[in-house]
Each structure stands twice: as structure tokens, then as C-alpha cells.
């Protein structure tokens, strides 16, 4: 069975994990800092904070952006539920800005409308869908006008570049960017996430939130009479200054992530080549089109999504997916529009405001794309699709 996505682990990765296991330090050690430094340097951000998952990263980013009761977080309807849930975790309202059908990313025009009807928007979470960077300069401009901050969900986009050549995650047009290291993503840590930022205050806040809300480094202590004896700081003393979480990640995971990071550029090169082969191989199919048409030379190529006109083909998506599965080919749908989920439907009807997301959803199918997908496996996928859809 060829899955739609999977990780790739080599002997270096295994050795990196074994080294941690033998080192005597399993968590809160140097592998976490090394991975953080590695990601920050790679994307060109000042700071990076590693956490237990991409979802935890989104949650802490929403809190650091002061999303809370009475405020709104706006995201794309075409994303994993976690992008929206971050707003709900923080006690805020969640609203959606429809996609641009050409990119499947949040449309700046739709965002302007959503902001107009949600004047208390505190955070905008654009999602670089399938690795294709969003129009960040326009989104940043709208955010500034609305008094909101931008948190980029780059779970798909490690290694992707903006039009000016800088890497996604440098936070030139955002306060924070989050990544995920789930095994289907660009690099794997088992589970894991990262937040990058250039803001010193946000960085320190994230460090506290990651670990129970307890003070870090030289954070000023609030209760001086408890903290000091005759002017000398008490060695046992710490302060929980706000309600934080235990969202730490282990050295075991970070050693794997860091080892994988060194292979990221070759992972990306192979994904790019596979995408080109799909584009060429599927070009003759009249009712099948790549979901993203431009800017893809800068993409992180997390997913290869096609839009299939199932009505014209005369076959349902259900039949196609099950037939492909019988032929050894795994596919998936990314994503069911988040406002269609029962939890979000119950918060008020936001589906109607996302017609492009709904039309996209009717047609979307994700084909297998991962580093060690072989040419012959991919040719099999292309040939079976041609046979079924011609
Ligand atoms: C995977 C993913 C997340 C969540 O990451 P986890 O590490 O699985 O928690 C968030 N947003 C998007 C767009 C994702 O694809």
C-alpha cells in the first residue's frame, strides 16, 4: 500500500536518538536548544520555542497574542481543525475567511470582509496550505489596520519561501509562525511543534507558558519578600506568574527533529521533482487539475492535491478512493472545511460565508507524495488514475 504521506528515517536519525538515550538527559537538555537554534537559523528568525506538538504551538501562540473571551481569531476554512481550535482553547470566538480558489489559501479580500464583521479580532491565522505561502504582505496590512496580530500556521510549509526569497518562519510579516513535526510533515520528531518569533517579550512569554507559567531566566520576580533573604535570592524559589501548561518536548524527539532538519533540503528537492512528474503525467486528463496553479516553485510541497470534476468524470470520490485503495494507492481529502464540523456549526452558521472552500472540498483529492516515493510507484499512481478517469 502506498500511503498519501510518510516520514523517512535513516541510520543518522537512529544514531541521534540513541546518543540522547545514552547521554543521561532525556528532557530539558541541550538537544531541545540545539533544535530550536537549528530551526531559528534555518528560517531566519531570532527565536524559536519547541513544544510538544503543532497544536500546542498554536494554543500558546493564541495566548501570547492575547486571544481570549470577547476577542476573535480568524483562520482559513481549509486547514486542519487545530488552527481554529487554538482560538477556542483561548476562550475566543473563531471566524473564517474564505479561500482564493486559485491557491486554496485564505483570500485577502475575504479576510477584509471577515474583519469588518468581527471588529474585535485579535489574531489572524493564515495557513500556508500544502506548503504554498499565503499573500503575507496584504494579510499583514489588513491585520495592522484591524489592530490584530498575525500567527502563521506553517505546519505544511517548513522550507517554503516568500516571493522575496526569505523562508517561511522568518516572521517578517507576522508576530509568530508555528510548525509541526508530526511524521507526515516535512520533517519528523515523532510528535512536536515549534513557534518562531522575533519579539523578545513574546519569546519569554512562550517559554513561561510552555512550562506551567513559571518564571524563566531573569524574569522579574513578583513577590520580593518571598524571593529574597537579606537581599540574596532564595535558591529554591520560583513563581507561577500565570496559568501555563506542560507543553514541553523531550530531547529524544528534538534529537530526531534536528537530525531530520539536516536532510530537509534534499527532502524538499525530491518532493519538488515528484510534483513536476505529477504535473506532467496528469496534464492530459481533462477533468483533473492541480489545486494550486501559481507560486509553487516556492512551495514546501507538503501535499499534492488535485481538483477532480467528479460529475463530469461520472464517478464519485468515494468510488475512486476505494478503487484506488484496492489498487494499493492511499489517498486523502485535505480538508473538510472546518466550519462544516459539528462543533463549529453549533457556534453559528459560518459555512455559508465560505462558498469557495465548499466548492474546493467537493473536488479535492490528495495523491501520494513523500521523500522515498519511487518513480515507479508514482508512475503506477499516474497510470491507474489515467485508466480510471480517462
Ligand atoms: C498538522 C497540522 C497542525 C497540527 O500539528 P500537530 O503537530 O499534529 O499538532 C496544525 N495545522 C495544520 C495546518 C496542520 O497540518
Short mmCIF file of N, CA and C and ligand atoms in Angstrom, two decimals, residues 52-58 78-83 127-129 153-156 178-182 184-185 191-193 302-303 334-335, ligand 1:
data_model
loop_
_atom_site.label_atom_id
_atom_site.label_comp_id
_atom_site.label_asym_id
_atom_site.label_seq_id
_atom_site.Cartn_x
_atom_site.Cartn_y
_atom_site.Cartn_z
N UNK A 52 5.39 20.42 22.44
CA UNK A 52 5.06 19.01 22.27
C UNK A 52 4.31 18.69 20.97
N UNK A 53 3.71 19.68 20.34
CA UNK A 53 3.01 19.43 19.07
C UNK A 53 2.75 20.76 18.37
N UNK A 54 2.36 20.67 17.11
CA UNK A 54 1.95 21.87 16.39
C UNK A 54 0.70 22.49 17.01
N UNK A 55 -0.16 21.64 17.53
CA UNK A 55 -1.38 22.11 18.18
C UNK A 55 -1.05 22.90 19.45
N UNK A 56 -0.11 22.39 20.24
CA UNK A 56 0.34 23.12 21.44
C UNK A 56 0.95 24.46 21.02
N UNK A 57 1.69 24.45 19.92
CA UNK A 57 2.30 25.70 19.42
C UNK A 57 1.22 26.72 19.09
N UNK A 58 0.16 26.28 18.42
CA UNK A 58 -0.94 27.18 18.07
C UNK A 58 -1.65 27.71 19.32
N UNK A 78 -9.99 25.99 5.05
CA UNK A 78 -9.31 24.80 4.52
C UNK A 78 -8.01 24.61 5.29
N UNK A 79 -8.13 23.94 6.41
CA UNK A 79 -6.99 23.66 7.28
C UNK A 79 -7.37 22.51 8.19
N UNK A 80 -6.37 22.02 8.93
CA UNK A 80 -6.66 21.05 9.98
C UNK A 80 -7.35 21.78 11.13
N UNK A 81 -8.24 21.07 11.82
CA UNK A 81 -9.05 21.72 12.87
C UNK A 81 -8.22 22.47 13.92
N UNK A 82 -6.96 22.07 14.11
CA UNK A 82 -6.14 22.67 15.17
C UNK A 82 -5.96 24.17 14.99
N UNK A 83 -5.89 24.66 13.74
CA UNK A 83 -5.70 26.11 13.50
C UNK A 83 -6.84 26.90 14.12
N UNK A 127 -2.97 30.04 6.82
CA UNK A 127 -2.39 28.69 6.74
C UNK A 127 -1.75 28.54 5.36
N UNK A 128 -0.47 28.24 5.32
CA UNK A 128 0.22 28.06 4.02
C UNK A 128 -0.13 26.67 3.51
N UNK A 129 -1.30 26.57 2.89
CA UNK A 129 -1.88 25.27 2.58
C UNK A 129 -1.00 24.48 1.60
N UNK A 153 0.29 29.74 10.37
CA UNK A 153 0.29 28.28 10.54
C UNK A 153 1.08 27.70 9.37
N UNK A 154 2.35 27.40 9.67
CA UNK A 154 3.26 26.88 8.64
C UNK A 154 3.51 25.39 8.84
N UNK A 155 2.50 24.69 9.38
CA UNK A 155 2.65 23.24 9.60
C UNK A 155 2.97 22.51 8.30
N UNK A 156 2.58 23.11 7.15
CA UNK A 156 2.84 22.49 5.85
C UNK A 156 4.06 23.08 5.16
N UNK A 178 4.11 29.04 13.40
CA UNK A 178 4.19 27.72 14.04
C UNK A 178 4.47 26.63 13.00
N UNK A 179 5.18 25.59 13.47
CA UNK A 179 5.48 24.42 12.65
C UNK A 179 5.06 23.15 13.40
N UNK A 180 4.90 22.07 12.64
CA UNK A 180 4.59 20.76 13.24
C UNK A 180 5.60 19.74 12.75
N UNK A 181 5.95 18.80 13.62
CA UNK A 181 6.89 17.74 13.25
C UNK A 181 6.25 16.36 13.37
N UNK A 182 4.94 16.33 13.14
CA UNK A 182 4.22 15.06 13.01
C UNK A 182 4.82 14.31 11.81
N UNK A 184 3.89 12.96 9.11
CA UNK A 184 3.55 13.25 7.71
C UNK A 184 4.09 14.60 7.25
N UNK A 185 4.58 15.42 8.18
CA UNK A 185 5.05 16.77 7.81
C UNK A 185 6.48 16.71 7.24
N UNK A 191 6.29 13.36 17.55
CA UNK A 191 5.34 14.47 17.68
C UNK A 191 6.21 15.68 18.02
N UNK A 192 5.73 16.85 17.70
CA UNK A 192 6.49 18.04 18.08
C UNK A 192 6.01 19.26 17.33
N UNK A 193 6.32 20.41 17.90
CA UNK A 193 5.95 21.67 17.26
C UNK A 193 6.98 22.73 17.60
N UNK A 302 4.10 20.06 0.79
CA UNK A 302 3.67 19.08 1.80
C UNK A 302 2.68 18.09 1.20
N UNK A 303 1.76 18.59 0.37
CA UNK A 303 0.72 17.73 -0.22
C UNK A 303 0.65 17.97 -1.72
N UNK A 334 -7.87 16.73 1.96
CA UNK A 334 -7.41 17.84 2.82
C UNK A 334 -8.07 19.11 2.34
N UNK A 335 -9.03 19.65 3.03
CA UNK A 335 -9.62 19.14 4.26
C UNK A 335 -11.12 19.26 4.13
C1 LIG B 1 -0.58 19.02 11.37
C2 LIG B 1 -1.20 20.37 11.44
C3 LIG B 1 -1.36 21.05 12.65
C4 LIG B 1 -1.16 20.41 14.00
O1 LIG B 1 0.06 19.85 14.19
P1 LIG B 1 0.24 18.65 15.25
O2 LIG B 1 1.73 18.60 15.41
O3 LIG B 1 -0.34 17.43 14.62
O4 LIG B 1 -0.44 19.04 16.50
C5 LIG B 1 -1.84 22.35 12.62
N1 LIG B 1 -2.15 22.94 11.47
C6 LIG B 1 -2.03 22.31 10.28
C7 LIG B 1 -2.38 23.05 9.03
C8 LIG B 1 -1.57 21.00 10.23
O5 LIG B 1 -1.47 20.37 9.08
#
